[in-house]
Coordinates of C-alpha atoms in Angstrom, one line a residue:
Chain A
X1 CA 55.9 25.2 51.2
X2 CA 54.0 24.4 54.3
X3 CA 56.8 25.8 56.3
X4 CA 55.9 29.2 55.0
X5 CA 52.3 29.0 56.1
X6 CA 51.9 31.0 59.3
X7 CA 49.0 28.9 60.5
X8 CA 51.0 25.8 60.4
X9 CA 54.0 27.5 61.9
X10 CA 51.9 28.3 64.9
X11 CA 50.9 24.6 65.4
X12 CA 54.4 23.2 65.2
X13 CA 56.2 21.4 66.8
X14 CA 53.6 18.8 67.7
X15 CA 53.7 16.9 71.0
X16 CA 54.5 13.2 70.5
X17 CA 50.9 12.2 71.5
X18 CA 49.4 14.5 68.9
X19 CA 51.9 13.5 66.2
X20 CA 51.3 9.8 66.8
X21 CA 47.5 10.2 66.8
X22 CA 47.6 12.1 63.5
X23 CA 49.9 9.5 62.1
X24 CA 47.6 6.8 63.2
X25 CA 44.8 8.5 61.3
X26 CA 46.9 9.2 58.2
X27 CA 45.9 5.9 56.6
X28 CA 42.3 5.8 57.5
X29 CA 39.4 6.4 59.9
X30 CA 39.8 4.9 63.3
X31 CA 38.1 4.9 66.7
X32 CA 39.8 5.6 70.0
X33 CA 40.8 2.1 70.8
X34 CA 42.1 1.5 67.3
X35 CA 44.2 4.7 67.5
X36 CA 45.6 3.6 70.8
X37 CA 46.5 0.2 69.4
X38 CA 48.1 1.7 66.4
X39 CA 50.2 4.1 68.4
X40 CA 51.3 1.3 70.8
X41 CA 52.2 -0.9 67.9
X42 CA 54.0 1.7 65.8
X43 CA 56.1 2.8 68.7
X44 CA 56.9 -0.7 69.9
X45 CA 55.0 -0.1 73.1
X46 CA 57.1 3.0 74.0
X47 CA 54.1 5.3 74.0
X48 CA 51.0 4.0 75.8
X49 CA 48.2 6.4 76.1
X50 CA 45.6 6.2 78.7
X51 CA 41.9 7.1 78.0
X52 CA 42.4 10.6 79.6
X53 CA 45.4 11.4 77.4
X54 CA 43.8 10.0 74.2
X55 CA 40.5 11.7 74.5
X56 CA 42.0 15.0 75.9
X57 CA 44.2 15.1 72.8
X58 CA 41.4 14.2 70.4
X59 CA 39.3 17.0 72.0
X60 CA 42.0 19.5 71.2
X61 CA 42.5 18.2 67.7
X62 CA 38.8 18.5 67.1
X63 CA 38.9 22.1 68.4
X64 CA 41.9 22.9 66.2
X65 CA 40.1 21.3 63.2
X66 CA 42.9 18.9 62.6
X67 CA 40.6 15.9 62.9
X68 CA 36.9 15.5 62.6
X69 CA 34.4 12.8 63.4
X70 CA 33.7 10.5 60.5
X71 CA 30.2 9.8 59.3
X72 CA 31.3 6.6 57.5
X73 CA 30.6 3.6 59.7
X74 CA 31.9 0.0 59.2
X75 CA 29.4 -2.8 59.0
X76 CA 27.5 -2.8 62.3
X77 CA 28.0 -6.6 62.5
X78 CA 31.7 -6.0 62.7
X79 CA 31.7 -3.1 65.1
X80 CA 30.1 -1.5 68.1
X81 CA 27.7 1.3 67.1
X82 CA 28.7 3.3 70.1
X83 CA 32.3 3.8 68.9
X84 CA 33.2 7.2 67.5
X85 CA 35.4 7.3 64.4
X86 CA 37.8 10.0 63.6
X87 CA 39.5 11.1 60.4
X88 CA 42.1 13.7 59.4
X89 CA 41.0 17.0 57.9
X90 CA 42.9 18.7 55.1
X91 CA 44.6 20.9 57.7
X92 CA 45.4 18.0 59.9
X93 CA 47.1 16.2 56.9
X94 CA 49.1 19.4 56.2
X95 CA 50.2 19.7 59.8
X96 CA 51.3 16.1 60.1
X97 CA 53.2 16.4 56.9
X98 CA 54.8 19.6 58.0
X99 CA 55.8 18.0 61.3
X100 CA 57.2 15.0 59.5
X101 CA 59.2 17.2 57.2
X102 CA 60.5 19.2 60.2
X103 CA 61.6 16.0 61.9
X104 CA 63.1 14.7 58.6
X105 CA 65.1 18.0 58.4
X106 CA 66.3 17.5 61.9
X107 CA 67.3 13.9 61.1
X108 CA 69.1 15.1 58.0
X109 CA 70.9 17.7 60.1
X110 CA 71.9 15.1 62.7
X111 CA 73.2 12.9 59.9
X112 CA 75.2 15.8 58.5
X113 CA 76.8 16.2 61.9
X114 CA 77.4 12.5 61.9
X115 CA 75.3 12.2 65.1
X116 CA 73.3 9.3 63.5
X117 CA 73.4 7.3 60.4
X118 CA 77.1 6.3 60.5
X119 CA 80.1 6.2 62.7
X120 CA 79.4 8.7 65.4
X121 CA 82.2 10.3 67.4
X122 CA 80.3 11.6 70.4
X123 CA 80.3 9.9 73.7
X124 CA 78.3 6.7 73.8
X125 CA 78.4 6.8 70.0
X126 CA 75.6 5.4 67.8
X127 CA 76.2 2.8 65.3
X128 CA 73.2 2.9 63.0
Chain B
X1 CA 36.1 -19.7 86.5
X2 CA 38.8 -17.3 85.1
X3 CA 36.2 -15.8 82.7
X4 CA 33.9 -15.2 85.7
X5 CA 36.8 -13.5 87.6
X6 CA 37.6 -11.4 84.6
X7 CA 34.0 -10.4 84.2
X8 CA 33.7 -9.4 87.9
X9 CA 37.1 -7.6 87.7
X10 CA 36.0 -5.7 84.6
X11 CA 32.7 -4.6 86.1
X12 CA 34.3 -3.5 89.4
X13 CA 37.2 -1.7 87.6
X14 CA 34.8 0.0 85.2
X15 CA 32.5 1.0 88.1
X16 CA 35.5 2.5 89.9
X17 CA 36.8 4.2 86.8
X18 CA 33.3 5.6 86.2
X19 CA 33.4 7.1 89.7
X20 CA 36.9 8.5 89.0
X21 CA 35.6 10.2 85.9
X22 CA 33.9 12.7 88.1
X23 CA 37.3 14.3 88.5
X24 CA 36.9 15.6 85.0
X25 CA 34.9 18.7 84.2
X26 CA 31.3 18.0 83.6
X27 CA 31.3 19.1 80.0
X28 CA 34.3 16.9 79.2
X29 CA 32.7 13.9 81.0
X30 CA 29.5 14.4 79.1
X31 CA 31.2 14.5 75.7
X32 CA 33.9 11.8 76.2
X33 CA 32.9 9.9 79.3
X34 CA 31.4 6.9 77.5
X35 CA 34.2 6.7 75.0
X36 CA 36.8 6.8 77.8
X37 CA 35.0 4.2 79.8
X38 CA 34.8 2.0 76.7
X39 CA 38.5 2.4 75.9
X40 CA 39.3 1.7 79.6
X41 CA 37.3 -1.5 79.3
X42 CA 39.1 -2.5 76.1
X43 CA 42.5 -1.7 77.6
X44 CA 41.7 -3.6 80.8
X45 CA 40.8 -6.7 78.8
X46 CA 44.1 -6.4 76.9
X47 CA 46.0 -6.1 80.1
X48 CA 44.3 -9.1 81.6
X49 CA 44.8 -11.1 78.5
X50 CA 48.5 -10.2 78.5
X51 CA 49.5 -10.7 82.1
X52 CA 46.4 -11.4 84.2
X53 CA 46.5 -9.8 87.6
X54 CA 50.0 -8.4 87.2
X55 CA 48.9 -6.8 83.9
X56 CA 45.8 -5.3 85.5
X57 CA 47.9 -3.9 88.3
X58 CA 50.3 -2.4 85.8
X59 CA 47.4 -1.1 83.8
X60 CA 45.9 0.7 86.9
X61 CA 49.3 2.1 87.8
X62 CA 49.4 3.6 84.3
X63 CA 45.7 4.8 84.2
X64 CA 45.6 6.5 87.6
X65 CA 48.5 9.0 87.0
X66 CA 47.0 9.6 83.5
X67 CA 43.6 10.3 84.9
X68 CA 44.9 12.6 87.6
X69 CA 47.1 14.6 85.1
X70 CA 44.5 14.9 82.4
X71 CA 41.7 15.8 84.7
X72 CA 43.8 18.7 86.0
X73 CA 44.7 19.7 82.5
X74 CA 41.0 19.7 81.5
X75 CA 40.1 21.9 84.4
X76 CA 42.9 24.3 83.4
X77 CA 41.7 24.2 79.8
X78 CA 38.2 25.1 80.9
X79 CA 39.6 28.1 82.8
X80 CA 41.4 29.2 79.8
X81 CA 38.3 28.8 77.7
X82 CA 36.5 31.1 80.1
X83 CA 39.3 33.6 79.7
X84 CA 38.9 33.4 76.0
X85 CA 35.2 34.1 76.4
X86 CA 36.2 37.2 78.3
X87 CA 38.4 38.2 75.3
X88 CA 35.2 38.3 73.2
X89 CA 33.7 40.7 75.6
X90 CA 36.9 42.7 76.0
X91 CA 35.7 45.6 73.9
X92 CA 33.0 46.0 76.5
X93 CA 35.3 46.0 79.4
X94 CA 38.5 47.5 78.2
X95 CA 37.3 51.0 77.9
X96 CA 36.5 51.2 81.6
X97 CA 40.2 51.1 82.8
X98 CA 41.2 53.3 79.8
X99 CA 38.5 55.8 80.9
X100 CA 39.8 55.9 84.4
X101 CA 43.4 56.1 83.4
X102 CA 42.8 59.0 81.0
X103 CA 40.5 60.7 83.5
X104 CA 43.0 60.4 86.3
X105 CA 45.8 61.8 84.1
X106 CA 43.8 64.8 82.9
X107 CA 42.4 65.4 86.3
X108 CA 45.8 65.4 88.0
X109 CA 47.3 67.6 85.3
X110 CA 44.5 70.2 85.7
X111 CA 44.8 70.2 89.5
X112 CA 48.6 70.4 89.5
X113 CA 48.4 73.3 86.9
X114 CA 45.9 75.2 89.1
X115 CA 48.1 74.7 92.2
X116 CA 51.2 76.0 90.3
X117 CA 49.2 78.9 89.0
X118 CA 47.8 79.7 92.5
X119 CA 51.3 80.0 93.9
X120 CA 52.9 81.8 90.9
X121 CA 50.4 84.6 90.6
X122 CA 51.8 87.7 92.4
X123 CA 49.9 88.6 95.6
X124 CA 47.6 91.5 95.6
X125 CA 46.3 93.3 98.8
X126 CA 42.9 94.8 99.2
X127 CA 41.8 97.7 101.4
X128 CA 38.2 98.7 101.8
X129 CA 36.7 102.0 103.0
X130 CA 33.0 102.3 103.9
X131 CA 31.1 105.4 103.3
X132 CA 27.5 106.6 103.4
X133 CA 26.2 109.0 100.9
X134 CA 23.1 111.1 101.6
X135 CA 20.7 110.9 98.8
X136 CA 18.6 113.8 100.0
X137 CA 20.1 116.9 101.4
X138 CA 18.5 117.9 104.7
X139 CA 16.6 121.2 104.4
X140 CA 16.4 121.1 100.6
X141 CA 13.2 120.8 98.6
X142 CA 14.2 117.4 97.5
X143 CA 14.3 116.2 101.1
X144 CA 10.7 117.2 101.6
X145 CA 9.5 115.0 98.8
X146 CA 8.9 111.2 98.9
X147 CA 10.7 110.6 95.7
X148 CA 13.4 107.9 95.8
X149 CA 15.8 107.6 93.0
X150 CA 16.3 103.9 92.2
X151 CA 19.4 104.7 90.2
X152 CA 21.1 106.8 92.9
X153 CA 23.8 104.3 94.0
X154 CA 24.6 103.2 90.4
X155 CA 24.9 106.9 89.5
X156 CA 27.2 107.5 92.4
X157 CA 29.4 104.5 91.4
X158 CA 29.8 106.1 88.0
X159 CA 30.7 109.4 89.6
X160 CA 33.3 107.8 91.8
X161 CA 35.0 106.1 88.8
X162 CA 34.7 109.2 86.7
X163 CA 37.7 111.2 85.6
X164 CA 36.5 114.2 87.7
X165 CA 37.0 112.3 90.9
X166 CA 39.9 110.0 90.0
X167 CA 42.0 113.0 88.7
X168 CA 41.7 114.6 92.1
X169 CA 42.8 111.3 93.8
X170 CA 45.7 111.0 91.3
X171 CA 46.8 114.6 92.0
X172 CA 46.5 114.3 95.8
X173 CA 48.4 111.0 96.0
X174 CA 50.9 112.0 93.3
X175 CA 50.3 108.8 91.5
X176 CA 51.9 110.0 88.3
X177 CA 55.3 110.1 90.0
X178 CA 54.8 107.1 92.3
X179 CA 53.6 104.8 89.5
X180 CA 56.0 106.3 87.1
X181 CA 58.9 104.9 89.2
X182 CA 57.0 101.6 89.5
X183 CA 55.8 101.0 86.0
X184 CA 57.6 103.5 83.7
X185 CA 61.3 103.3 84.6
X186 CA 61.1 106.4 86.7
X187 CA 59.5 108.6 84.1
X188 CA 56.2 110.2 85.3
X189 CA 53.0 108.7 83.9
X190 CA 50.4 110.8 82.2
X191 CA 47.4 111.7 84.2
X192 CA 45.2 109.6 81.9
X193 CA 47.4 106.6 82.3
X194 CA 47.5 106.9 86.1
X195 CA 43.7 107.3 86.2
X196 CA 43.3 104.1 84.1
X197 CA 45.5 102.1 86.4
X198 CA 43.6 103.4 89.4
X199 CA 40.2 102.6 87.9
X200 CA 41.4 99.1 87.1
X201 CA 42.4 98.6 90.7
X202 CA 39.1 99.8 92.2
X203 CA 36.1 97.8 93.2
X204 CA 32.8 99.4 94.2
X205 CA 29.9 97.5 95.7
X206 CA 26.9 98.4 97.8
X207 CA 26.2 96.7 101.1
X208 CA 22.9 94.9 100.8
X209 CA 19.8 96.8 102.2
X210 CA 21.9 99.8 103.4
X211 CA 23.2 103.0 101.9
X212 CA 26.7 102.0 102.7
X213 CA 29.2 101.9 99.7
X214 CA 32.4 99.9 99.9
X215 CA 35.3 101.3 98.0
X216 CA 38.1 98.8 97.7
X217 CA 41.5 99.3 96.2
X218 CA 44.0 96.6 95.2
X219 CA 47.8 96.9 95.2
X220 CA 50.9 94.7 95.7
X221 CA 51.5 96.7 98.8
X222 CA 49.0 96.8 101.7
X223 CA 49.9 100.4 102.6
X224 CA 49.4 101.6 99.0
X225 CA 46.1 99.8 98.8
X226 CA 44.9 101.6 101.9
X227 CA 46.2 105.0 100.6
X228 CA 44.4 104.5 97.3
X229 CA 41.1 103.6 98.9
X230 CA 41.2 106.6 101.3
X231 CA 42.4 108.9 98.5
X232 CA 39.5 108.0 96.3
X233 CA 37.1 108.5 99.3
X234 CA 38.6 111.9 100.0
X235 CA 38.5 113.0 96.3
X236 CA 34.8 111.9 96.2
X237 CA 34.0 113.9 99.3
X238 CA 35.7 117.0 97.8
X239 CA 33.7 116.5 94.6
X240 CA 30.4 116.2 96.5
X241 CA 31.2 119.4 98.5
X242 CA 32.0 121.3 95.4
X243 CA 28.8 120.1 93.8
X244 CA 26.9 121.2 96.8
X245 CA 28.5 124.6 96.7
X246 CA 27.7 124.9 93.0
X247 CA 24.1 124.2 93.8
X248 CA 24.3 127.0 96.5
X249 CA 23.1 124.6 99.2
X250 CA 24.8 125.8 102.4
X251 CA 25.1 122.3 103.6
X252 CA 28.1 121.2 105.7
X253 CA 30.4 118.9 103.7
X254 CA 30.5 116.0 106.1
X255 CA 26.8 115.6 106.1
X256 CA 26.8 114.6 102.4
X257 CA 29.5 111.9 102.5
X258 CA 30.2 110.2 105.8
X259 CA 33.1 107.9 106.3
X260 CA 32.1 104.9 108.4
X261 CA 35.4 103.1 108.2
X262 CA 38.6 104.3 106.6
X263 CA 40.7 101.8 104.7
X264 CA 43.5 100.2 106.7
X265 CA 46.3 98.0 105.4
X266 CA 45.4 94.3 105.4
X267 CA 47.9 91.7 106.4
X268 CA 46.5 88.9 104.2
X269 CA 46.5 89.1 100.4
X270 CA 43.1 89.1 98.7
X271 CA 44.4 87.8 95.4
X272 CA 45.1 85.2 94.3
X273 CA 42.3 83.4 96.0
X274 CA 44.2 80.1 96.1
X275 CA 41.3 78.1 97.3
X276 CA 39.1 79.3 94.4
X277 CA 41.8 78.6 91.8
X278 CA 42.4 75.1 93.1
X279 CA 38.7 74.5 93.2
X280 CA 38.4 75.7 89.6
X281 CA 41.3 73.4 88.8
X282 CA 39.4 70.5 90.3
X283 CA 36.2 71.4 88.3
X284 CA 38.2 71.8 85.1
X285 CA 39.9 68.5 85.8
X286 CA 36.6 66.7 86.2
X287 CA 35.2 68.4 83.1
X288 CA 38.1 67.7 80.8
X289 CA 38.8 64.4 82.4
X290 CA 35.3 63.2 81.6
X291 CA 35.5 64.4 78.1
X292 CA 39.0 63.0 77.4
X293 CA 38.3 59.7 79.2
X294 CA 35.0 59.2 77.3
X295 CA 36.7 59.9 74.0
X296 CA 39.7 57.6 74.8
X297 CA 37.3 54.8 75.9
X298 CA 35.3 55.3 72.7
X299 CA 38.5 55.2 70.7
X300 CA 39.4 51.8 72.3
X301 CA 35.9 50.6 71.7
X302 CA 36.0 51.7 68.1
X303 CA 39.3 49.9 67.5
X304 CA 39.2 46.7 69.4
X305 CA 42.4 44.7 69.8
X306 CA 42.8 42.0 67.2
X307 CA 40.8 43.8 64.6
X308 CA 43.8 43.7 62.3
X309 CA 44.0 39.9 62.5
X310 CA 40.6 39.4 60.9
X311 CA 40.6 37.5 57.7
X312 CA 40.0 39.4 54.5
X313 CA 36.4 38.1 54.4
X314 CA 35.7 39.3 57.9
X315 CA 37.2 42.7 57.2
X316 CA 34.8 43.1 54.2
X317 CA 31.7 41.8 55.8
X318 CA 31.9 42.4 59.5
X319 CA 34.1 45.2 60.4
X320 CA 32.4 48.1 58.6
X321 CA 29.2 47.3 60.5
X322 CA 31.0 46.7 63.7
X323 CA 33.1 49.9 63.4
X324 CA 30.0 51.9 62.7
X325 CA 28.3 50.7 65.8
X326 CA 31.3 51.4 68.0
X327 CA 31.8 54.8 66.4
X328 CA 28.3 55.6 67.2
X329 CA 28.8 54.7 70.9
X330 CA 32.0 56.7 70.8
X331 CA 30.6 59.9 69.4
X332 CA 27.3 59.9 71.3
X333 CA 29.0 58.8 74.5
X334 CA 31.6 61.6 74.3
X335 CA 29.0 64.2 73.5
X336 CA 26.9 63.1 76.4
X337 CA 29.9 63.2 78.6
X338 CA 30.4 66.8 77.6
X339 CA 26.8 67.5 78.2
X340 CA 27.1 66.1 81.7
X341 CA 30.0 68.4 82.5
X342 CA 27.9 71.6 83.0
X343 CA 25.9 69.6 85.5
X344 CA 29.0 68.8 87.4
X345 CA 30.2 72.4 87.2
X346 CA 26.9 73.7 88.4
X347 CA 26.7 71.4 91.4
X348 CA 30.3 72.3 92.4
X349 CA 29.6 76.0 91.9
X350 CA 26.4 75.6 94.0
X351 CA 28.4 73.9 96.7
X352 CA 31.2 76.5 96.6
X353 CA 28.8 79.5 96.8
X354 CA 26.8 77.8 99.6
X355 CA 29.9 77.1 101.6
X356 CA 31.9 80.2 101.0
X357 CA 31.3 83.7 102.2
X358 CA 30.6 84.8 98.7
X359 CA 27.0 83.7 98.8
X360 CA 25.8 86.8 97.0
X361 CA 22.6 85.9 95.1
X362 CA 23.3 88.7 92.6
X363 CA 26.1 86.7 91.2
X364 CA 23.7 84.0 90.2
X365 CA 22.0 85.3 87.1
X366 CA 25.3 85.6 85.3
X367 CA 26.4 82.1 86.3
X368 CA 22.9 80.7 85.5
X369 CA 22.9 82.2 82.0
X370 CA 26.4 80.8 81.4
X371 CA 25.3 77.3 82.6
X372 CA 22.2 77.4 80.4
X373 CA 24.3 78.3 77.4
X374 CA 26.7 75.5 78.2
X375 CA 23.9 73.0 78.6
X376 CA 22.2 74.0 75.3
X377 CA 25.6 74.0 73.5
X378 CA 26.1 70.4 74.7
X379 CA 22.6 69.5 73.6
X380 CA 23.1 70.9 70.2
X381 CA 26.4 69.1 69.9
X382 CA 24.6 65.9 70.7
X383 CA 22.0 66.7 68.2
X384 CA 24.6 67.3 65.5
X385 CA 26.4 64.1 66.3
X386 CA 23.2 62.1 66.4
X387 CA 21.8 63.5 63.2
X388 CA 25.1 62.5 61.6
X389 CA 24.6 59.0 62.8
X390 CA 20.9 59.0 61.6
X391 CA 19.7 58.3 65.1
X392 CA 16.0 58.9 65.5
X393 CA 13.4 58.8 68.2
X394 CA 15.0 57.5 71.4
X395 CA 18.2 59.4 71.0
X396 CA 16.3 62.7 70.5
X397 CA 14.2 62.0 73.6
X398 CA 17.4 61.5 75.6
X399 CA 18.8 64.7 74.3
X400 CA 15.6 66.5 74.9
X401 CA 15.7 65.5 78.6
X402 CA 19.1 67.0 79.0
X403 CA 18.3 70.7 78.6
X404 CA 15.0 70.2 80.5
X405 CA 16.8 68.6 83.4
X406 CA 19.5 71.3 83.2
X407 CA 17.0 74.1 83.3
X408 CA 15.1 72.6 86.2
X409 CA 18.4 72.2 87.9
X410 CA 19.4 75.8 87.3
X411 CA 16.1 77.3 88.3
X412 CA 15.8 75.2 91.4
X413 CA 19.3 76.1 92.4
X414 CA 18.5 79.8 93.0
X415 CA 16.2 80.2 95.9
X416 CA 15.5 83.9 94.9
X417 CA 13.9 82.8 91.6
X418 CA 11.7 80.1 93.1
X419 CA 11.2 80.8 96.8
X420 CA 8.1 78.6 96.8
X421 CA 10.2 75.5 96.1
X422 CA 11.1 73.9 99.4
X423 CA 14.6 72.7 100.0
X424 CA 14.1 68.9 99.8
X425 CA 12.1 69.3 96.5
X426 CA 14.8 71.5 95.0
X427 CA 17.5 68.9 96.0
X428 CA 15.3 66.2 94.5
X429 CA 15.2 68.0 91.2
X430 CA 19.0 68.4 91.4
X431 CA 19.4 64.7 92.1
X432 CA 17.1 63.9 89.1
X433 CA 19.2 66.1 86.8
X434 CA 22.4 64.6 88.0
X435 CA 21.1 61.1 87.6
X436 CA 19.8 61.8 84.1
X437 CA 23.0 63.3 83.2
X438 CA 25.0 60.4 84.5
X439 CA 22.8 57.9 82.6
X440 CA 23.2 59.9 79.4
X441 CA 26.9 60.4 80.0
X442 CA 27.5 56.6 80.1
X443 CA 29.5 56.0 76.9
X444 CA 28.9 52.2 77.2
X445 CA 25.2 52.4 77.3
X446 CA 24.1 49.7 75.0
X447 CA 20.6 51.1 74.2
X448 CA 21.7 53.8 71.8
X449 CA 19.1 52.8 69.3
X450 CA 19.5 52.8 65.6
X451 CA 16.0 52.7 64.3
X452 CA 17.2 53.2 60.8
X453 CA 18.8 50.3 59.0
X454 CA 22.4 51.0 57.9
X455 CA 22.7 52.6 54.5
X456 CA 23.6 49.4 52.6
X457 CA 24.2 51.0 49.3
X458 CA 26.6 53.5 50.8
X459 CA 28.4 50.8 52.7
X460 CA 28.7 48.6 49.7
X461 CA 30.2 51.5 47.8
X462 CA 32.7 51.9 50.7
X463 CA 33.7 48.2 50.5
X464 CA 34.3 48.4 46.8
X465 CA 36.4 51.5 47.3

């Protein structure tokens, strides 16, 4: 359904940095360092974002209203008050879902072509 | 010891990174600088914890390209944001190039048309004979009185163009046959027809402050033009002699009508006056260019790009008001442009008359009346448009200034009407009129006031419909 939404169509496809940040926020509010840790961990260290990339991306996500600053703060004893927490908006959740569905469709297509997910016949073949 | 080294390294690295943050735009630094520094510190400590010095070096090698790349991106993003701010103002700026484009197109079209017309119109030659007519016959009782007939020359003009004189000229020159071959496939014209053609090709005018009358004839042949002028002079002389004989005044014929200069064939055509036609084309181009350009600019202003992409909510709440304002600017701007056009025409006419040999002040009253009518027509058009828009005080003052400035301009342009106005003062008034007109003609003038609130009930009804 989301594929038919022209607003979402305009935003897709997402860059890897954006997609991973949105994914990191999908299961809860996080601050910048936590987002960076989550991205590094979930990608096995393949994507390492510097402060410039992270906050530049967050700035654009805020402008596009895909994320927003969260008012809910953890216990001050457990966290630095200066940290800024971010959470997904409804639009952000729709976008990350649409992007995931788009990627899933691509994966399905690749599997249909036997590029992945079985015995592959192309050069340097994959054995998933 | 390692903890102290770490602490020193962190502080130095953070200090360096803080300095490097100045590469980012100020707004970005202000918003995210602290958060970036904090993240840098956290990542630095992670790198130190993972691989000590080697980890820190790898971390810096990762941070520096990131910093360089993202700082450039932020600056570019800021530039784009400025562009998008310009987009918001686009309705204010877009009409200007549109105005000039339309103005240039219309102007070029008018000038090209006038040039084509000037070279397509068949040439017509003019020959002029000059005569003196004695008002008082020497030796007569009339000559002994001091009475001067103010209508004498006008009466003689009517006589020259009368059937009595022209029929003699037609008969003497055999114009029925000559023009029959020319205009009627060889069949001779009737005398009435030939007289009408001859009258149409005659021009009579007095020479200022003399008793000399100029009789000019026009034809596509220079020889024929000279023959026509001399023929009419001769016919007039005969008529005057017959009239004298009828009055039993034994006055010699030549003493009544003296020929100063007979008509001779001219080498250069008198019509079309190519310079005049092209000048009129330029004036018309400016006039219609201003009107068309103003209307086109107003149309763009009234239909800003992207209006169709507004959300349904916006189209209900914002656009009616927005369109109304822009439409007001459009209508009033266009009308004021049309009001300014007579000023332009007048100034160019003034220049033309001043610079050309046709500086005959007797031509001015007719032109002045025409200009006044044009000016008031423009003013009434403005009033009509503004009353439609429910404009009140300020707009009416502006419109009121227009005919006032126009009248002052007209009156001051004719030295014969106001000889007491010195030249600089007259030109000052002209400059004032032009300046006022230019201000009023500005279709983008933001201060077209709407003292009345918009008719909400009417608009609401429109929205429902």
